[in-house]
CSV table of C-alpha atoms in Angstrom, one decimal:
chain,number,residue,atom,x,y,z
A,1,MET,CA,13.6,37.9,8.3
A,2,SER,CA,9.9,37.0,8.6
A,3,GLU,CA,8.9,33.4,9.4
A,4,LEU,CA,7.1,33.3,6.0
A,5,ARG,CA,10.3,34.3,4.1
A,6,LEU,CA,12.4,31.8,6.0
A,7,PHE,CA,9.8,29.1,5.3
A,8,LEU,CA,9.9,29.9,1.5
A,9,LEU,CA,13.7,29.9,1.5
A,10,GLN,CA,13.8,26.6,3.4
A,11,ARG,CA,11.4,24.9,1.0
A,12,LEU,CA,13.0,26.5,-2.1
A,13,SER,CA,16.5,25.3,-1.0
A,14,ALA,CA,14.9,21.8,-0.2
A,15,ALA,CA,13.6,21.6,-3.8
A,16,VAL,CA,16.9,22.6,-5.3
A,17,LEU,CA,18.8,20.2,-2.9
A,18,ALA,CA,16.4,17.3,-3.7
A,19,VAL,CA,17.5,17.3,-7.4
A,20,LEU,CA,21.2,17.8,-6.6
A,21,VAL,CA,21.2,15.2,-3.8
A,22,VAL,CA,19.8,12.5,-6.2
A,23,GLY,CA,22.8,13.2,-8.5
A,24,HIS,CA,25.2,13.4,-5.5
A,25,LEU,CA,24.1,10.0,-4.1
A,26,THR,CA,24.4,8.4,-7.5
A,27,GLY,CA,27.9,9.9,-7.8
A,28,ILE,CA,28.9,8.7,-4.3
A,29,ILE,CA,27.9,5.1,-5.1
A,30,LEU,CA,29.4,5.1,-8.6
A,31,PHE,CA,32.7,6.8,-7.8
A,32,THR,CA,33.3,4.9,-4.5
A,33,HIS,CA,33.0,1.7,-6.5
A,34,TRP,CA,35.1,2.9,-9.5
A,35,GLY,CA,37.6,4.8,-7.4
A,36,LEU,CA,38.1,8.5,-7.1
A,37,SER,CA,41.2,10.7,-7.3
A,38,ALA,CA,42.0,14.4,-7.1
A,39,ALA,CA,42.9,14.4,-10.8
A,40,GLU,CA,39.4,13.0,-11.6
A,41,ILE,CA,37.6,15.7,-9.7
A,42,LEU,CA,39.8,18.6,-10.9
A,43,ARG,CA,39.4,17.4,-14.6
A,44,ARG,CA,35.6,17.5,-14.2
A,45,VAL,CA,35.6,21.0,-12.5
A,46,HIS,CA,37.9,22.4,-15.2
A,47,SER,CA,36.1,20.8,-18.1
A,48,SER,CA,33.3,23.4,-18.3
A,49,LEU,CA,31.6,26.1,-16.3
A,50,VAL,CA,28.6,24.0,-15.6
A,51,TRP,CA,30.3,21.9,-12.9
A,52,PRO,CA,31.6,24.8,-10.8
A,53,ALA,CA,28.2,26.5,-11.1
A,54,LEU,CA,26.4,23.3,-10.0
A,55,TYR,CA,28.8,22.8,-7.0
A,56,GLY,CA,28.4,26.5,-6.1
A,57,LEU,CA,24.6,26.2,-6.2
A,58,PHE,CA,24.8,23.0,-4.2
A,59,ALA,CA,27.0,24.6,-1.5
A,60,LEU,CA,24.8,27.7,-1.3
A,61,ALA,CA,21.6,25.6,-1.0
A,62,ALA,CA,23.1,23.3,1.6
A,63,VAL,CA,24.4,26.1,3.8
A,64,THR,CA,21.1,28.0,3.6
A,65,HIS,CA,19.0,24.9,4.3
A,66,GLY,CA,21.3,23.8,7.2
A,67,ALA,CA,21.3,27.2,8.8
A,68,ILE,CA,17.5,27.5,8.9
A,69,GLY,CA,17.2,23.9,10.1
A,70,LEU,CA,19.7,24.6,12.9
A,71,ARG,CA,17.6,27.6,13.9
A,72,ALA,CA,14.5,25.4,14.2
A,73,ILE,CA,16.4,22.7,16.2
A,74,GLY,CA,17.9,25.3,18.5
A,75,ARG,CA,14.5,26.7,19.3
A,76,GLU,CA,13.0,23.3,20.1
A,77,LEU,CA,16.0,22.3,22.3
A,78,TRP,CA,16.0,25.7,24.1
A,79,ARG,CA,12.4,25.3,25.1
A,80,GLY,CA,12.8,21.8,26.1
A,81,ALA,CA,10.5,20.4,23.5
A,82,GLY,CA,13.0,17.7,22.8
A,83,ARG,CA,13.1,16.3,26.3
A,84,PRO,CA,12.8,12.6,26.9
A,85,LEU,CA,10.2,10.6,24.9
A,86,ARG,CA,6.7,11.1,26.0
A,87,PRO,CA,3.7,8.9,25.3
A,88,HIS,CA,1.9,11.5,23.1
A,89,ARG,CA,4.8,11.1,20.6
A,90,HIS,CA,4.4,7.4,20.2
A,91,HIS,CA,3.2,7.5,16.6
A,92,LEU,CA,4.9,7.1,13.2
A,93,ALA,CA,4.6,10.7,12.0
A,94,TRP,CA,6.4,11.9,15.1
A,95,TRP,CA,9.2,9.3,14.6
A,96,ALA,CA,9.5,10.5,11.0
A,97,PHE,CA,9.9,14.0,12.3
A,98,ALA,CA,12.6,13.0,14.8
A,99,ALA,CA,14.5,11.0,12.0
A,100,HIS,CA,14.3,14.0,9.8
A,101,ARG,CA,15.8,16.3,12.6
A,102,LEU,CA,18.5,13.8,13.6
A,103,SER,CA,19.6,13.1,10.0
A,104,GLY,CA,19.5,16.8,9.2
A,105,LEU,CA,21.7,17.5,12.3
A,106,ALA,CA,24.2,14.8,11.3
A,107,LEU,CA,24.5,16.2,7.8
A,108,VAL,CA,24.8,19.9,8.9
A,109,LEU,CA,27.6,18.8,11.4
A,110,PHE,CA,29.4,16.9,8.6
A,111,LEU,CA,29.2,19.7,6.1
A,112,PRO,CA,32.2,21.7,7.5
A,113,LEU,CA,34.3,18.6,7.5
A,114,HIS,CA,33.2,17.9,3.9
A,115,PHE,CA,34.2,21.4,2.8
A,116,ALA,CA,37.5,21.2,4.7
A,117,ALA,CA,38.3,17.8,2.9
A,118,LEU,CA,37.5,19.3,-0.5
A,119,GLY,CA,39.7,22.3,0.4
A,120,GLN,CA,42.7,19.9,0.3
A,121,LEU,CA,42.2,19.6,-3.5
A,122,VAL,CA,44.7,22.5,-3.9
A,123,ASP,CA,47.3,19.9,-3.2
A,124,GLN,CA,46.6,16.7,-5.3
A,125,SER,CA,48.9,14.3,-3.5
A,126,ARG,CA,47.6,15.4,-0.1
A,127,PHE,CA,44.0,14.9,-1.2
A,128,ASP,CA,44.8,11.4,-2.7
A,129,ALA,CA,46.5,10.5,0.6
A,130,PHE,CA,43.3,11.6,2.4
A,131,LEU,CA,41.2,9.4,0.1
A,132,ASP,CA,43.5,6.4,0.9
A,133,TRP,CA,42.8,7.1,4.6
A,134,THR,CA,39.0,7.0,4.1
A,135,ARG,CA,39.3,3.5,2.7
A,136,SER,CA,39.7,2.0,6.2
A,137,PRO,CA,36.8,-0.1,7.4
A,138,VAL,CA,35.8,2.3,10.2
A,139,LEU,CA,35.7,5.2,7.8
A,140,LYS,CA,33.6,3.1,5.4
A,141,ALA,CA,31.1,2.3,8.1
A,142,SER,CA,30.8,6.0,9.1
A,143,GLU,CA,30.4,6.9,5.4
A,144,ALA,CA,27.6,4.4,5.1
A,145,LEU,CA,25.9,6.1,8.1
A,146,LEU,CA,26.3,9.4,6.3
A,147,VAL,CA,24.9,8.0,3.0
A,148,ALA,CA,22.0,6.6,5.0
A,149,ALA,CA,21.3,10.0,6.7
A,150,LEU,CA,21.5,11.8,3.3
A,151,ALA,CA,19.1,9.2,1.7
A,152,LEU,CA,16.7,9.4,4.6
A,153,HIS,CA,16.7,13.2,4.7
A,154,LEU,CA,16.2,13.3,0.9
A,155,ALA,CA,13.2,10.9,1.1
A,156,GLY,CA,11.7,12.5,4.1
A,157,GLY,CA,12.1,15.9,2.6
A,158,LEU,CA,10.4,14.9,-0.6
A,159,ARG,CA,7.6,13.4,1.5
A,160,LEU,CA,7.2,16.7,3.4
A,161,LEU,CA,7.3,18.8,0.1
A,162,ALA,CA,4.5,16.5,-1.2
A,163,LEU,CA,2.5,16.8,2.1
A,164,GLU,CA,2.7,20.6,1.9
A,165,PHE,CA,2.4,21.4,-1.8
A,166,LEU,CA,0.5,18.5,-3.4
A,167,PRO,CA,-3.1,17.5,-2.8
A,168,TRP,CA,-3.4,15.8,0.6
A,169,SER,CA,-2.9,12.0,0.7
A,170,GLU,CA,-4.3,9.8,3.4
A,171,ARG,CA,-1.3,7.4,2.8
A,172,GLN,CA,1.1,9.3,5.0
A,173,LYS,CA,2.1,6.1,6.9
A,174,SER,CA,2.9,4.3,3.7
A,175,LEU,CA,4.9,7.2,2.5
A,176,ILE,CA,6.9,7.3,5.7
A,177,ALA,CA,7.6,3.6,5.4
A,178,LEU,CA,8.6,4.1,1.8
A,179,SER,CA,11.1,6.8,2.7
A,180,GLY,CA,12.6,4.6,5.4
A,181,GLY,CA,12.8,1.7,2.9
A,182,PHE,CA,14.5,4.0,0.3
A,183,ALA,CA,17.2,5.1,2.8
A,184,ALA,CA,17.8,1.4,3.8
A,185,ALA,CA,18.1,0.3,0.1
A,186,VAL,CA,20.5,3.1,-0.8
A,187,SER,CA,22.8,2.5,2.1
A,188,LEU,CA,22.8,-1.3,1.4
A,189,LEU,CA,23.6,-0.6,-2.2
A,190,TYR,CA,26.5,1.6,-1.0
A,191,LEU,CA,27.8,-1.0,1.4
A,192,LEU,CA,27.3,-4.1,-0.9
A,193,TRP,CA,28.4,-2.7,-4.3
A,194,GLY,CA,29.6,1.0,-4.0
A,195,ALA,CA,32.1,0.6,-1.3
A,196,VAL,CA,33.4,-2.8,-2.5
B,1,MET,CA,-23.1,-2.5,41.9
B,2,THR,CA,-20.4,-4.8,43.5
B,3,VAL,CA,-16.9,-3.6,43.9
B,4,THR,CA,-14.5,-6.2,42.6
B,5,GLU,CA,-11.2,-4.4,42.2
B,6,VAL,CA,-9.4,-1.3,43.2
B,7,LEU,CA,-7.6,1.0,40.8
B,8,THR,CA,-4.5,3.1,41.7
B,9,VAL,CA,-4.9,6.6,40.4
B,10,GLU,CA,-2.1,9.1,40.7
B,11,ILE,CA,-3.4,12.7,40.3
B,12,TRP,CA,-1.3,15.9,40.0
B,13,ARG,CA,-1.8,18.2,43.0
B,14,SER,CA,-0.5,21.7,42.2
B,15,GLY,CA,-0.3,22.7,45.9
B,16,GLN,CA,2.2,19.9,46.6
B,17,SER,CA,3.7,20.0,43.1
B,18,GLN,CA,3.6,16.2,42.9
B,19,LEU,CA,1.4,13.2,42.0
B,20,VAL,CA,-0.7,11.9,44.8
B,21,ALA,CA,-2.0,8.3,44.7
B,22,TYR,CA,-5.6,7.4,45.5
B,23,GLN,CA,-7.3,4.0,45.6
B,24,VAL,CA,-10.6,4.1,43.6
B,25,PRO,CA,-13.1,1.1,43.3
B,26,VAL,CA,-13.4,-0.2,39.7
B,27,ARG,CA,-16.8,-0.1,38.2
B,28,ALA,CA,-18.2,-1.3,34.9
B,29,ASN,CA,-18.0,1.2,32.0
B,30,GLN,CA,-16.3,3.7,34.2
B,31,THR,CA,-14.8,6.8,32.5
B,32,VAL,CA,-11.6,8.7,33.6
B,33,LEU,CA,-13.8,11.6,34.5
B,34,ASP,CA,-15.9,9.3,36.7
B,35,VAL,CA,-12.7,8.3,38.5
B,36,VAL,CA,-11.6,12.0,39.1
B,37,THR,CA,-15.2,12.8,40.3
B,38,TRP,CA,-15.2,9.8,42.7
B,39,VAL,CA,-11.8,11.0,44.2
B,40,GLN,CA,-13.2,14.6,44.5
B,41,ARG,CA,-16.4,13.4,46.2
B,42,ASN,CA,-15.0,10.7,48.5
B,43,LEU,CA,-11.3,11.4,49.2
B,44,GLU,CA,-10.2,14.9,48.2
B,45,PRO,CA,-12.9,17.6,48.3
B,46,GLU,CA,-10.3,20.3,47.4
B,47,LEU,CA,-9.3,18.6,44.1
B,48,ALA,CA,-9.8,21.1,41.2
B,49,TYR,CA,-10.9,19.9,37.8
B,50,ARG,CA,-13.2,21.1,35.1
B,51,TYR,CA,-16.1,19.5,33.2
B,52,ALA,CA,-19.6,20.4,32.0
B,53,CYS,CA,-21.5,18.2,29.6
B,54,ARG,CA,-20.0,14.7,30.3
B,55,VAL,CA,-20.9,13.6,26.8
B,56,GLY,CA,-18.1,14.8,24.6
B,57,MET,CA,-19.6,18.1,23.3
B,58,CYS,CA,-18.3,20.9,25.5
B,59,GLY,CA,-14.6,20.3,25.3
B,60,SER,CA,-13.9,21.3,29.0
B,61,CYS,CA,-12.7,18.0,30.6
B,62,ALA,CA,-9.4,17.3,28.6
B,63,MET,CA,-6.5,16.1,30.7
B,64,LEU,CA,-3.3,14.1,30.3
B,65,VAL,CA,-4.1,10.5,30.9
B,66,ASN,CA,-1.0,8.3,31.2
B,67,GLY,CA,0.9,10.9,29.3
B,68,LYS,CA,-1.6,11.3,26.4
B,69,PRO,CA,-4.1,14.2,26.1
B,70,ARG,CA,-7.6,12.9,26.1
B,71,TRP,CA,-11.2,13.9,26.6
B,72,THR,CA,-11.8,12.3,30.0
B,73,CYS,CA,-15.6,12.0,29.8
B,74,ARG,CA,-15.3,9.7,26.7
B,75,THR,CA,-12.2,7.8,27.8
B,76,ARG,CA,-13.1,4.5,29.4
B,77,VAL,CA,-10.7,3.4,32.2
B,78,GLU,CA,-10.5,-0.2,30.9
B,79,ALA,CA,-9.2,1.2,27.5
B,80,VAL,CA,-6.4,3.1,29.0
B,81,ALA,CA,-5.4,1.6,32.4
B,82,LEU,CA,-3.9,-1.5,30.9
B,83,ASP,CA,-1.9,-2.4,34.0
B,84,GLY,CA,-4.5,-1.2,36.5
B,85,ARG,CA,-2.8,2.2,36.8
B,86,LEU,CA,-3.9,5.7,35.9
B,87,GLU,CA,-1.7,8.9,35.9
B,88,ILE,CA,-3.8,12.0,35.5
B,89,ARG,CA,-2.1,15.4,34.9
B,90,PRO,CA,-3.4,18.8,33.6
B,91,LEU,CA,-3.1,19.5,29.9
B,92,ARG,CA,0.4,20.2,28.7
B,93,ASN,CA,1.5,23.6,27.2
B,94,LEU,CA,-1.0,25.6,29.3
B,95,PRO,CA,-0.6,27.4,32.7
B,96,VAL,CA,-2.3,25.5,35.6
B,97,VAL,CA,-4.9,27.2,37.6
B,98,LYS,CA,-5.1,24.5,40.2
B,99,ASP,CA,-4.6,20.7,40.1
B,100,LEU,CA,-6.2,19.5,36.9
B,101,ALA,CA,-7.7,22.8,35.8
B,102,THR,CA,-5.7,24.7,33.2
B,103,ASP,CA,-5.9,28.4,32.2
B,104,MET,CA,-7.0,28.1,28.5
B,105,THR,CA,-6.3,31.8,27.8
B,106,PRO,CA,-3.2,31.2,25.5
B,107,PHE,CA,-5.2,28.6,23.5
B,108,PHE,CA,-8.2,30.9,22.9
B,109,ASP,CA,-5.9,34.0,22.3
B,110,GLY,CA,-4.4,32.0,19.5
B,111,TRP,CA,-7.9,31.8,17.9
B,112,GLN,CA,-8.3,35.6,18.1
B,113,GLN,CA,-4.8,36.1,16.7
B,114,ALA,CA,-5.5,33.7,13.8
B,115,ASP,CA,-8.6,35.6,13.0
B,116,GLY,CA,-11.0,32.7,13.4
B,117,ARG,CA,-14.0,35.0,13.0
B,118,PHE,CA,-16.4,34.6,10.1
B,119,GLU,CA,-17.1,37.9,8.4
B,120,GLY,CA,-19.8,37.9,5.8
B,121,GLN,CA,-23.5,37.6,5.2
B,122,GLU,CA,-25.6,34.5,5.8
B,123,ARG,CA,-27.0,33.3,2.4
B,124,GLN,CA,-30.7,32.7,2.1
B,125,GLY,CA,-32.1,29.6,0.7
B,126,PHE,CA,-31.4,25.8,1.0
B,127,ALA,CA,-27.8,24.8,0.2
B,128,ALA,CA,-26.8,28.2,-1.2
B,129,ILE,CA,-23.3,26.6,-1.6
B,130,PRO,CA,-23.6,23.2,-3.2
B,131,MET,CA,-22.6,20.2,-1.1
B,132,GLU,CA,-20.2,18.9,-3.7
B,133,ASN,CA,-18.2,22.3,-3.8
B,134,SER,CA,-14.6,21.3,-3.0
B,135,ARG,CA,-14.1,24.3,-0.8
B,136,ARG,CA,-17.2,23.5,1.1
B,137,GLU,CA,-15.9,20.0,1.6
B,138,ALA,CA,-12.6,21.3,2.9
B,139,ALA,CA,-14.4,23.6,5.4
B,140,SER,CA,-16.8,20.9,6.5
B,141,ALA,CA,-13.9,18.5,7.2
B,142,GLY,CA,-12.5,20.9,9.9
B,143,ILE,CA,-15.7,22.5,11.3
B,144,GLU,CA,-16.6,20.1,14.2
B,145,CYS,CA,-13.9,21.3,16.6
B,146,ILE,CA,-15.0,21.4,20.2
B,147,GLY,CA,-12.2,23.6,21.4
B,148,CYS,CA,-10.9,21.2,24.0
B,149,GLY,CA,-7.2,22.1,23.7
B,150,ILE,CA,-6.0,18.5,23.2
B,151,CYS,CA,-4.2,19.3,20.0
B,152,TYR,CA,-2.6,22.3,21.7
B,153,ALA,CA,-1.3,20.0,24.5
B,154,ALA,CA,-0.1,17.4,22.0
B,155,CYS,CA,1.8,19.8,19.8
B,156,ASP,CA,5.6,20.0,20.3
B,157,THR,CA,5.7,23.1,18.1
B,158,VAL,CA,3.6,24.9,20.6
B,159,ALA,CA,6.0,23.5,23.4
B,160,GLY,CA,9.0,24.9,21.4
B,161,ASN,CA,7.5,28.2,20.5
B,162,PRO,CA,4.9,30.0,22.7
B,163,ASP,CA,4.2,32.4,19.9
B,164,PHE,CA,2.7,29.6,17.8
B,165,VAL,CA,-1.1,29.8,17.9
B,166,GLY,CA,-1.5,26.0,17.7
B,167,PRO,CA,-3.4,23.5,15.5
B,168,ALA,CA,-7.0,24.3,16.5
B,169,ALA,CA,-6.7,28.1,15.8
B,170,LEU,CA,-5.2,27.4,12.4
B,171,ASN,CA,-7.7,24.7,11.6
B,172,ARG,CA,-10.4,27.3,12.3
B,173,ALA,CA,-8.7,29.8,10.0
B,174,TRP,CA,-8.7,27.2,7.3
B,175,THR,CA,-12.5,26.7,7.6
B,176,CYS,CA,-13.1,30.4,7.4
B,177,LEU,CA,-10.8,30.8,4.3
B,178,ASN,CA,-12.8,28.0,2.5
B,179,ASP,CA,-16.2,29.5,3.4
B,180,ASP,CA,-17.6,31.0,0.1
B,181,ARG,CA,-19.8,33.4,2.2
B,182,GLU,CA,-16.6,34.9,3.7
B,183,GLU,CA,-16.1,38.5,2.5
B,184,LYS,CA,-12.5,39.0,3.6
B,185,PRO,CA,-10.5,35.9,2.8
B,186,ALA,CA,-7.3,37.9,2.3
B,187,LYS,CA,-7.5,39.2,5.8
B,188,HIS,CA,-7.7,35.6,7.1
B,189,LEU,CA,-4.6,34.6,5.1
B,190,ALA,CA,-2.6,37.7,6.2
B,191,ALA,CA,-3.5,36.8,9.9
B,192,ILE,CA,-1.9,33.4,9.7
B,193,ALA,CA,1.0,34.1,7.2
B,194,GLU,CA,3.6,34.1,10.0
B,195,GLN,CA,1.9,31.2,11.8
B,196,ALA,CA,1.0,28.3,9.5
B,197,VAL,CA,4.6,28.1,8.3
B,198,LEU,CA,5.7,27.3,11.9
B,199,CYS,CA,4.0,23.8,11.8
B,200,HIS,CA,6.5,21.0,11.4
B,201,SER,CA,3.8,18.3,10.4
B,202,GLN,CA,4.6,16.1,13.4
B,203,GLY,CA,0.9,15.0,13.2
B,204,SER,CA,0.3,14.7,17.0
B,205,CYS,CA,-2.8,16.9,16.7
B,206,ARG,CA,-4.3,14.6,14.2
B,207,ILE,CA,-3.5,11.5,16.2
B,208,HIS,CA,-5.0,12.8,19.5
B,209,CYS,CA,-7.9,14.9,18.2
B,210,PRO,CA,-10.9,13.2,20.0
B,211,VAL,CA,-13.4,14.1,17.2
B,212,GLY,CA,-11.1,12.9,14.5
B,213,LEU,CA,-10.2,16.2,12.8
B,214,ASN,CA,-7.0,16.6,10.9
B,215,PRO,CA,-5.4,20.0,11.7
B,216,THR,CA,-2.1,18.9,10.0
B,217,ARG,CA,-4.0,18.7,6.7
B,218,SER,CA,-5.8,22.0,7.3
B,219,ILE,CA,-2.4,23.7,8.0
B,220,ALA,CA,-0.9,22.1,4.9
B,221,GLY,CA,-3.8,23.7,3.0
B,222,LEU,CA,-2.9,27.1,4.5
B,223,LYS,CA,0.7,26.7,3.5
B,224,LYS,CA,-0.4,26.0,-0.1
B,225,ALA,CA,-2.7,29.0,0.0
B,226,LEU,CA,0.2,31.2,1.3
B,227,VAL,CA,2.7,30.1,-1.4
B,228,SER,CA,0.1,30.7,-4.0
B,229,ALA,CA,-0.6,34.2,-2.7
B,230,VAL,CA,3.1,35.0,-2.5
B,231,LEU,CA,3.5,33.8,-6.2
B,232,LYS,CA,0.6,36.1,-7.2
B,233,GLY,CA,2.2,39.0,-5.3
B,234,GLU,CA,-0.7,39.2,-2.9
B,235,LEU,CA,1.4,38.8,0.2
């Protein structure tokens, strides 16, 4: 596939994911606070065709976006572009790039585990036992890191979509700071309210 | 002029494949190019480097100074050698001819590949295109490139993908595309369709450009133009 087609697919999947991830982050925080069970998820999925369709679209967009992202990371690592920090990279936009790559990598590595966990829904009692296991402090802390990565990748992605497709703004540094702040706020909200 | 201090300068020697240290007297208002010239004239006659105008117009003296790509003729030593040390290497992402002189062929091949060539008629008369024309403003913002290769050396996307033509070539394509006298804009867009989309907006080109251009912005403009052409079925 041509670089142009891959780019369009990457940005299209990003735009779809941006909307779905806002919903997902809200759901994560609300349902971790209220408590989640296999019965609750299954009730929702069986209630109408909209939910399975949304989950299907979500999975498709995430897999597409992750695969194209991994290809870019692979090319950079293969050529040694990611070798130790060099002085020409000491500026905020490069750090924002690095944060977007690292958070993206964390999410794409987590995705198979996430799908495997959801696969246990076929056995409700097993899934609920799994949810109990994730309530340990260590798991909660790793979840908070994942929530931070998701929020950071969402905010960074929205910044990049704006940079590429909206009229140019000279406030790139402020936008980078804003996306970092958004990620920090969301993960604090998760830790201080959602996960309590 | 009195010599008050000595500067330790490490310069990349390609014959030995290593940095070699030289002691250079500190002078007032000395530039990095002055330092390299002093080493070549007094200590190392075989040292190879390149320069022409010495006033920031020709774009031939760019090197890595303490790890950052800079125009050495307009870089004062006191602004960069904060701890009395200088490390000078050839520009990154380009083959080295000898010592500090790089082979700029990949850089300029990129300009050819990105079709940075104006094709059209000169218009007669004063300000044939009004100054406040937004496309003219976009072209004007990118037109002062001196072709020094600093953005090419700063770009990690070039480092990760040798097929990428680099920021300067795409910036040039953007100025051609916005020139109302240009007769074949579609040809310019087709030439960069597989190129502009490779940019990851790291912004190192913009940070290091010695004349203050913003190739990241130009490339973002090309991406918008590409998406719009795809939506109209032109690409």
